PDB file of C-alpha atoms in Angstrom:
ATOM      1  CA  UNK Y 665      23.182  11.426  -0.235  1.00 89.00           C
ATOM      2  CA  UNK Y 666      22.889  13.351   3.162  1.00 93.00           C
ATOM      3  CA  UNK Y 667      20.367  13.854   5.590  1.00 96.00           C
ATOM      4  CA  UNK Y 668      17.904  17.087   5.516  1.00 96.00           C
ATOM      5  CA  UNK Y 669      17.660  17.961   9.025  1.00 96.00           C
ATOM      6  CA  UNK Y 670      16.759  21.408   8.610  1.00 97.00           C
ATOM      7  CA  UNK Y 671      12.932  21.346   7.488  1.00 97.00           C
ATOM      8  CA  UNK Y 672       9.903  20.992   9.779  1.00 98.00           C
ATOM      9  CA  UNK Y 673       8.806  17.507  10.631  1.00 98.00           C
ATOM     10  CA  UNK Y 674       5.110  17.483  11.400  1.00 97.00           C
ATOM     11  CA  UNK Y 675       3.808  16.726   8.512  1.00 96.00           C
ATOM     12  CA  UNK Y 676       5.567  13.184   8.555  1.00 97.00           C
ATOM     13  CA  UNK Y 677       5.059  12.915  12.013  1.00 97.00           C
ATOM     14  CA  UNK Y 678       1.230  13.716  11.971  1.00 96.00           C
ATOM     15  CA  UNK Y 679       0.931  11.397   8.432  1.00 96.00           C
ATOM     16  CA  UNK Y 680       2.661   8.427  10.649  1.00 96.00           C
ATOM     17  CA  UNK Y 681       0.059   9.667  13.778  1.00 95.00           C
ATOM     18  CA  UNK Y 682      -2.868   9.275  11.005  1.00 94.00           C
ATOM     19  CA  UNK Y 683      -1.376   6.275   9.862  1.00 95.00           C
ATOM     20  CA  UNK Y 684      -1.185   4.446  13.024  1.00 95.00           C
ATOM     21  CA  UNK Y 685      -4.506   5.484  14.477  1.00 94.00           C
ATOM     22  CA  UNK Y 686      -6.221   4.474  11.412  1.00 94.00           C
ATOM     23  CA  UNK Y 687      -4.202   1.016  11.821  1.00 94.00           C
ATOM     24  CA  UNK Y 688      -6.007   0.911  15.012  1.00 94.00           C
ATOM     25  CA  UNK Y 689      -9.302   1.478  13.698  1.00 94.00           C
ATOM     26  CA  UNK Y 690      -8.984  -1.301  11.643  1.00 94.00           C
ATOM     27  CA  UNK Y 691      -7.710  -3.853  14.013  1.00 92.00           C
ATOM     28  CA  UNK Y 692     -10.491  -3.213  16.514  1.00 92.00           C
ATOM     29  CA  UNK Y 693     -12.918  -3.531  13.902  1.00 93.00           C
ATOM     30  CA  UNK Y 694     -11.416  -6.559  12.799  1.00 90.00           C
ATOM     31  CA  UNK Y 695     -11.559  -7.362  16.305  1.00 86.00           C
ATOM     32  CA  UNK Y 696     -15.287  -7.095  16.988  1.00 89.00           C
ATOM     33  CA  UNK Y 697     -16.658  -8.149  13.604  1.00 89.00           C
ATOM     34  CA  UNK Y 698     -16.113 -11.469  13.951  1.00 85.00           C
ATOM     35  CA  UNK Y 699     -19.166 -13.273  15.361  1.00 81.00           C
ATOM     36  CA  UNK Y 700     -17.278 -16.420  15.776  1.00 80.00           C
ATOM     37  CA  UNK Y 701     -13.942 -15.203  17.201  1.00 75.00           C
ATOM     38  CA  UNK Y 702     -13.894 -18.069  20.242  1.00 80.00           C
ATOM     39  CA  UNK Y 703     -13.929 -20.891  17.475  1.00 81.00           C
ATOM     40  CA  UNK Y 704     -10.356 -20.937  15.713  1.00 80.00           C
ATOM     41  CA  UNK Y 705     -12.080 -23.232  12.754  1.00 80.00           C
ATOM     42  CA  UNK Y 706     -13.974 -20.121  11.933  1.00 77.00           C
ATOM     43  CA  UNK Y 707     -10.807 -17.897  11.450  1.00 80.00           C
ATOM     44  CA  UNK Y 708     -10.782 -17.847   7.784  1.00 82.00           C
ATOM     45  CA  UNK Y 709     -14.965 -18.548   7.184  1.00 83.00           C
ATOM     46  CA  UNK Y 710     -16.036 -15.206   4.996  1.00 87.00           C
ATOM     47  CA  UNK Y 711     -19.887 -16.076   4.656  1.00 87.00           C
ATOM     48  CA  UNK Y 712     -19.847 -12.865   7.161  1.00 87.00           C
ATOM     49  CA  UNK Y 713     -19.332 -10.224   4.877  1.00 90.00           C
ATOM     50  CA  UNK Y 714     -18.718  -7.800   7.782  1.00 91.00           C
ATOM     51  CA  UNK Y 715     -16.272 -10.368   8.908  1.00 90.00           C
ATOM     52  CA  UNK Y 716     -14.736 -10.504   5.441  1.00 91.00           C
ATOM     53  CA  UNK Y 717     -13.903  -6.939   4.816  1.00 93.00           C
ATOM     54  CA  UNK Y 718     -12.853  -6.243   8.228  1.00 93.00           C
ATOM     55  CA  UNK Y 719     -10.786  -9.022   8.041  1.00 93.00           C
ATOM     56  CA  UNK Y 720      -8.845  -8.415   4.857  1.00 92.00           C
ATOM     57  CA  UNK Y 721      -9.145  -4.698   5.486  1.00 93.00           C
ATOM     58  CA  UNK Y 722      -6.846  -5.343   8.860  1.00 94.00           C
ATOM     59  CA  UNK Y 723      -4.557  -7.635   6.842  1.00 93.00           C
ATOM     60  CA  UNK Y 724      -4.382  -5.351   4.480  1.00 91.00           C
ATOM     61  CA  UNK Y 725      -3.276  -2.681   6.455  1.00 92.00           C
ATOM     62  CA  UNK Y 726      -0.837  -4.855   8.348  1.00 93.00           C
ATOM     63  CA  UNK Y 727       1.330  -5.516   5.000  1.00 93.00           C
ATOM     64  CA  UNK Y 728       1.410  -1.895   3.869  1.00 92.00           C
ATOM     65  CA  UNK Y 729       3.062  -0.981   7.673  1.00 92.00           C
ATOM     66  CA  UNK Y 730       6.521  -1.457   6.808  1.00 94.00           C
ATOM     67  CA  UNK Y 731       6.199  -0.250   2.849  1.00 94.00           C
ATOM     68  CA  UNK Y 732       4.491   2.801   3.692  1.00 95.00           C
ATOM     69  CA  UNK Y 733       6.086   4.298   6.960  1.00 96.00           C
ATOM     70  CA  UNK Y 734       9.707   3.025   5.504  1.00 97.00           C
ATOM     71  CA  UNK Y 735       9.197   5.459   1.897  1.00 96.00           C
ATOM     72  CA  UNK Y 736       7.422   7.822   3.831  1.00 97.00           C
ATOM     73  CA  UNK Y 737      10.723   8.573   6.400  1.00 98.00           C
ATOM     74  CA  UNK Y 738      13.199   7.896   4.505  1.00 98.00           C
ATOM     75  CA  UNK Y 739      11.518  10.403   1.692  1.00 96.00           C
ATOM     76  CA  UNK Y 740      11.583  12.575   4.472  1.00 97.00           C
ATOM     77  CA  UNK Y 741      15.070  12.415   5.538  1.00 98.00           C
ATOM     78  CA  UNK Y 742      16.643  12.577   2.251  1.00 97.00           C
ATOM     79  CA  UNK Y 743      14.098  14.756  -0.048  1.00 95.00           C
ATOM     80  CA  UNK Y 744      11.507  16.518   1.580  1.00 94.00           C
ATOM     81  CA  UNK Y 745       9.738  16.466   4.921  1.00 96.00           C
ATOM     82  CA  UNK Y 746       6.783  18.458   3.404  1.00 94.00           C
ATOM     83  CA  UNK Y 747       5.864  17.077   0.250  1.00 92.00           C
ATOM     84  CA  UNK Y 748       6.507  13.127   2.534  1.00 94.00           C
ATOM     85  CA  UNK Y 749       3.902  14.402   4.706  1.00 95.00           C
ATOM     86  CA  UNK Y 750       1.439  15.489   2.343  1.00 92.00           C
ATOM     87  CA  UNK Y 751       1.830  12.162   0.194  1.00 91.00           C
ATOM     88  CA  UNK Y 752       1.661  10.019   3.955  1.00 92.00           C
ATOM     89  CA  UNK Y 753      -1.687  12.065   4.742  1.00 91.00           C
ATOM     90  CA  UNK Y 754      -3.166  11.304   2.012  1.00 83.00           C
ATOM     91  CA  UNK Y 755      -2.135   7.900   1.622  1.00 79.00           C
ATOM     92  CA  UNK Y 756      -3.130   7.358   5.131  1.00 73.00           C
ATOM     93  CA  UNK Y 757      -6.123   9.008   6.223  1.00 79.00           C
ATOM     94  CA  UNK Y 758      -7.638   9.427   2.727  1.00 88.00           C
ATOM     95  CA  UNK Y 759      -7.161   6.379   0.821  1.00 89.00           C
ATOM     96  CA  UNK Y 760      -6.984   4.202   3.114  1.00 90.00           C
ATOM     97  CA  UNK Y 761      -9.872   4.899   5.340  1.00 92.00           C
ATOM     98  CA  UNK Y 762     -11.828   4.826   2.159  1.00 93.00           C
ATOM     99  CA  UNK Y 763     -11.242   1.053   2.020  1.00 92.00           C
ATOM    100  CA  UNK Y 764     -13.552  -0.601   3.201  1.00 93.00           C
ATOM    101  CA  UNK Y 765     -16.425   1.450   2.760  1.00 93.00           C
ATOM    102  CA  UNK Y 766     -15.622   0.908  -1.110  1.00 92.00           C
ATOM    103  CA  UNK Y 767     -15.466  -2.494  -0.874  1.00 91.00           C
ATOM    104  CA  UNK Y 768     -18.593  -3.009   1.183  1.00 91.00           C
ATOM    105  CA  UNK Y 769     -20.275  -1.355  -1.315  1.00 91.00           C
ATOM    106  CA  UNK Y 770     -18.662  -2.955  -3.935  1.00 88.00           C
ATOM    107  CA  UNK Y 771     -15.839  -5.353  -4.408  1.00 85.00           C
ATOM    108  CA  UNK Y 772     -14.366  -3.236  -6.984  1.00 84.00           C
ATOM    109  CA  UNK Y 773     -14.848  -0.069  -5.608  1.00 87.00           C
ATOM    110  CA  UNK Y 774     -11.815  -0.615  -3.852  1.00 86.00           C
ATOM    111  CA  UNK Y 775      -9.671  -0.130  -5.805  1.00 85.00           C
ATOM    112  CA  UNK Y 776     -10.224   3.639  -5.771  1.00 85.00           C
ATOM    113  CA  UNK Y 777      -8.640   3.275  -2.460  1.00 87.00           C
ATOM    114  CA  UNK Y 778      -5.942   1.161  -3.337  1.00 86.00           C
ATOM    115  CA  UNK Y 779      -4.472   2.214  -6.485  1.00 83.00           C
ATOM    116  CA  UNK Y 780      -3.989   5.991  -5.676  1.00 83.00           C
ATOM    117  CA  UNK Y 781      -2.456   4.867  -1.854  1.00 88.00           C
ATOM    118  CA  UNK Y 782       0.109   2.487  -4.754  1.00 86.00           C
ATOM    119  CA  UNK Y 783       0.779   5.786  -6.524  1.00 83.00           C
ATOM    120  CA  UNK Y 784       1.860   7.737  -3.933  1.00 87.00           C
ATOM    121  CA  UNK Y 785       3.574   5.592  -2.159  1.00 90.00           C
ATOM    122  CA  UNK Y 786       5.184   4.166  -5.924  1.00 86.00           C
ATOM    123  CA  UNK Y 787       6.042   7.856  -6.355  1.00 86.00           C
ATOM    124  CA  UNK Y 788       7.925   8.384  -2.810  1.00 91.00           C
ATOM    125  CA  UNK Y 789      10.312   5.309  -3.315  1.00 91.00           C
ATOM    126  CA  UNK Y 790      10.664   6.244  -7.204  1.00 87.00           C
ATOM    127  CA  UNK Y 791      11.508  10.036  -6.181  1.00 89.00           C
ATOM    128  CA  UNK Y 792      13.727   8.422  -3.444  1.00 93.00           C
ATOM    129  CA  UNK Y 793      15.944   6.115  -5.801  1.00 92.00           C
ATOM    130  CA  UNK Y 794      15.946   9.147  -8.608  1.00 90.00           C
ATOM    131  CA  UNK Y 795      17.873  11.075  -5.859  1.00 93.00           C
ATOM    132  CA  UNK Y 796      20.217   8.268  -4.677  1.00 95.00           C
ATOM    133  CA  UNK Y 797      21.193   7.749  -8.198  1.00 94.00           C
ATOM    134  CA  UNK Y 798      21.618  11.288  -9.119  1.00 93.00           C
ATOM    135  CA  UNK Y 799      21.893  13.613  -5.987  1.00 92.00           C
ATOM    136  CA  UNK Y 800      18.226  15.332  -7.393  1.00 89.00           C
ATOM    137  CA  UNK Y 801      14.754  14.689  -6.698  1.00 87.00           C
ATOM    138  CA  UNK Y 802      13.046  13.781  -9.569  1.00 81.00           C
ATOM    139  CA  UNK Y 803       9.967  15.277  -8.241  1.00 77.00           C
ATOM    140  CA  UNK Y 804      10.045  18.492  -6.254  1.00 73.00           C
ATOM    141  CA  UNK Y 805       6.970  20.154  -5.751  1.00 65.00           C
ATOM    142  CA  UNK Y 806       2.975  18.503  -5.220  1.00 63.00           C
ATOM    143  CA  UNK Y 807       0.524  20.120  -7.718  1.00 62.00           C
ATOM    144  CA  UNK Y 808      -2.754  18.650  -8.954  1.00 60.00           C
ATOM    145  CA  UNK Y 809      -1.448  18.384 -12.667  1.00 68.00           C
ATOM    146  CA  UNK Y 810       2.191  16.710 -12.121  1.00 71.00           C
ATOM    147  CA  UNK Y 811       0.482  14.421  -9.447  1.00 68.00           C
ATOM    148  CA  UNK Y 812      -2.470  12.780 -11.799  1.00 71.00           C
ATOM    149  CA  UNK Y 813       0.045  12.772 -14.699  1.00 78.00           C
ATOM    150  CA  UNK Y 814       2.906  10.632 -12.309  1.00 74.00           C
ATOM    151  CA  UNK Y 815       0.282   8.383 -10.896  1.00 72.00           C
ATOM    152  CA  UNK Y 816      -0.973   7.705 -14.248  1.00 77.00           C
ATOM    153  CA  UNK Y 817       2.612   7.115 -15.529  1.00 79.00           C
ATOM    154  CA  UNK Y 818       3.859   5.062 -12.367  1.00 75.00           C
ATOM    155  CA  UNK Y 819       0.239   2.634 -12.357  1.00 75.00           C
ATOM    156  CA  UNK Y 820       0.794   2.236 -15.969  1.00 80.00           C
ATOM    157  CA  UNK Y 821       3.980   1.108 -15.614  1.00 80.00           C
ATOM    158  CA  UNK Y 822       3.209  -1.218 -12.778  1.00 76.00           C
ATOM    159  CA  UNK Y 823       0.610  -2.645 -14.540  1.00 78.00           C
ATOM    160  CA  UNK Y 824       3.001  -3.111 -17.143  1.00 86.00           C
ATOM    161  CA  UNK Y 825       5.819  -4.956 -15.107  1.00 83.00           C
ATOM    162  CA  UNK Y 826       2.757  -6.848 -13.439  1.00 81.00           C
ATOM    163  CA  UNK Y 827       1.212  -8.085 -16.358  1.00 85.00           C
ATOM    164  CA  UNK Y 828       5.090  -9.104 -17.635  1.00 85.00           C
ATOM    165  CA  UNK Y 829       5.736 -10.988 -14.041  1.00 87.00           C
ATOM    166  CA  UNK Y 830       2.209 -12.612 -14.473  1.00 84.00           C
ATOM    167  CA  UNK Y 831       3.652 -14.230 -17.739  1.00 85.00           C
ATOM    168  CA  UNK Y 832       6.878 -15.232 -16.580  1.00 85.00           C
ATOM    169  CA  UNK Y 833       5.005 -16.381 -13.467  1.00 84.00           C
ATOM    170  CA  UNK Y 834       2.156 -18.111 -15.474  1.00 84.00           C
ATOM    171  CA  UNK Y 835       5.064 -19.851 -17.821  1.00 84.00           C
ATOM    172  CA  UNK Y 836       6.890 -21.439 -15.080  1.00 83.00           C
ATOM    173  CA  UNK Y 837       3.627 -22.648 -13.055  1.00 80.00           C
ATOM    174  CA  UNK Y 838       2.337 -24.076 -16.444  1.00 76.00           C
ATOM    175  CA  UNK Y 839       5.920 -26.052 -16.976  1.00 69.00           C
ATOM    176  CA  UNK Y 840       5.586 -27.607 -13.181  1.00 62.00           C
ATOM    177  CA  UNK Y 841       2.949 -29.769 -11.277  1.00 57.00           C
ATOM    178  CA  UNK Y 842       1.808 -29.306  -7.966  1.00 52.00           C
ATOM    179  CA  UNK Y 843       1.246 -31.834  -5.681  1.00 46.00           C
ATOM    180  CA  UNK Y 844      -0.892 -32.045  -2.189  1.00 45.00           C
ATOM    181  CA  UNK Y 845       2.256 -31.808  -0.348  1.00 48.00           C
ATOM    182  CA  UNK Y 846       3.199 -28.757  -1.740  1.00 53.00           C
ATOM    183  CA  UNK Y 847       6.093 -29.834  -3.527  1.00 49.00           C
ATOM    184  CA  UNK Y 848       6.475 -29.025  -7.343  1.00 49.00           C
ATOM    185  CA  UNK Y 849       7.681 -31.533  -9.557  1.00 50.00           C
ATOM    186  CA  UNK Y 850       8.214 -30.870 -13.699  1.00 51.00           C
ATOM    187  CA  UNK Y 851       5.554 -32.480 -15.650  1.00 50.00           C
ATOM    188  CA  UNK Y 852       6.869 -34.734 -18.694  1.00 43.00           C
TER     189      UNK Y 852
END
């Protein structure tokens, strides 16, 4: 697989702009919402529901950094600088600056943020492993009709592993015990 040097990068670069300032955003938010932010005991007390969203919006933000900007580049330097930068715009200053007004609204709401910012960035790494494995993007052009049908394909198919993970997960957990120390011990 080789590098694409030859395309235009501002798309990327003004996706990874958008996502950084709205990073920023956040954390200042998160910053100032907090009435009690001189009283470390109050760190984790949500009965602020300003301080709750801003809170786990922040957080939220903070461990979709690394996942985002890393498909979003590397998308970029091996498919398509164009189509990386459209996806990282809208996954950054669409999606997720719709965040937290959904979920201050309500809690559920939110996940019209979240699941299409899963999609796209689900579709970058798929479209990024398709071409490592086979020297061809899987997907090579962004139109409204190929877009809802692969975000509807890739969340099913999430849900699917997640649902199958949840089992395995829930099967293990319900064959072990749990005590206050944190160590797990098999039940008899």
């Amino acid at each position: 697989m080789e590098l694409i040097l030859d395309q235009d990068f501002s798309l990327p670069v003004l996706a990874t702009v958008a996502w950084v300032g709205v990073f920023y955003i956040f954390w200042s938010v998160q910053a100032l919402a907090n009435p009690n932010s001189f009283d470390p005991s109050a760190r984790f007390d949500y009965s602020n529901n300003l301080w709750a969203i801003a809170d786990r919006t922040a957080l939220n933000m903070s461990e979709q950094n690394v996942i985002l900007l890393t498909a979003l580049w590397l998308h970029t330097l091996f498919v398509d600088a164009e189509m990386s930068g459209q996806l990282g715009l809208y996954a950054a200053a669409v999606f997720r600056l719709l965040y937290p007004f959904l979920r201050a609204v309500k809690f559920l709401l939110m996940e019209l943020s979240t699941l299409p910012y899963y999609c796209i960035v689900y579709n970058m790494w798929i479209n990024l492993g398709f071409k490592a494995y086979t020297g061809k993007a899987l997907f090579d052009e962004i139109n409204s009709l190929s877009m809802i049908l692969r975000f509807i394909a890739v969340y099913l198919l999430t849900l699917i592993v997640a649902m199958g993970a949840k089992v395995v997960l829930s099967t293990i957990v319900g064959k072990s015990k749990t005590i206050n120390d944190g160590h797990s011990t098999k039940e008899d």
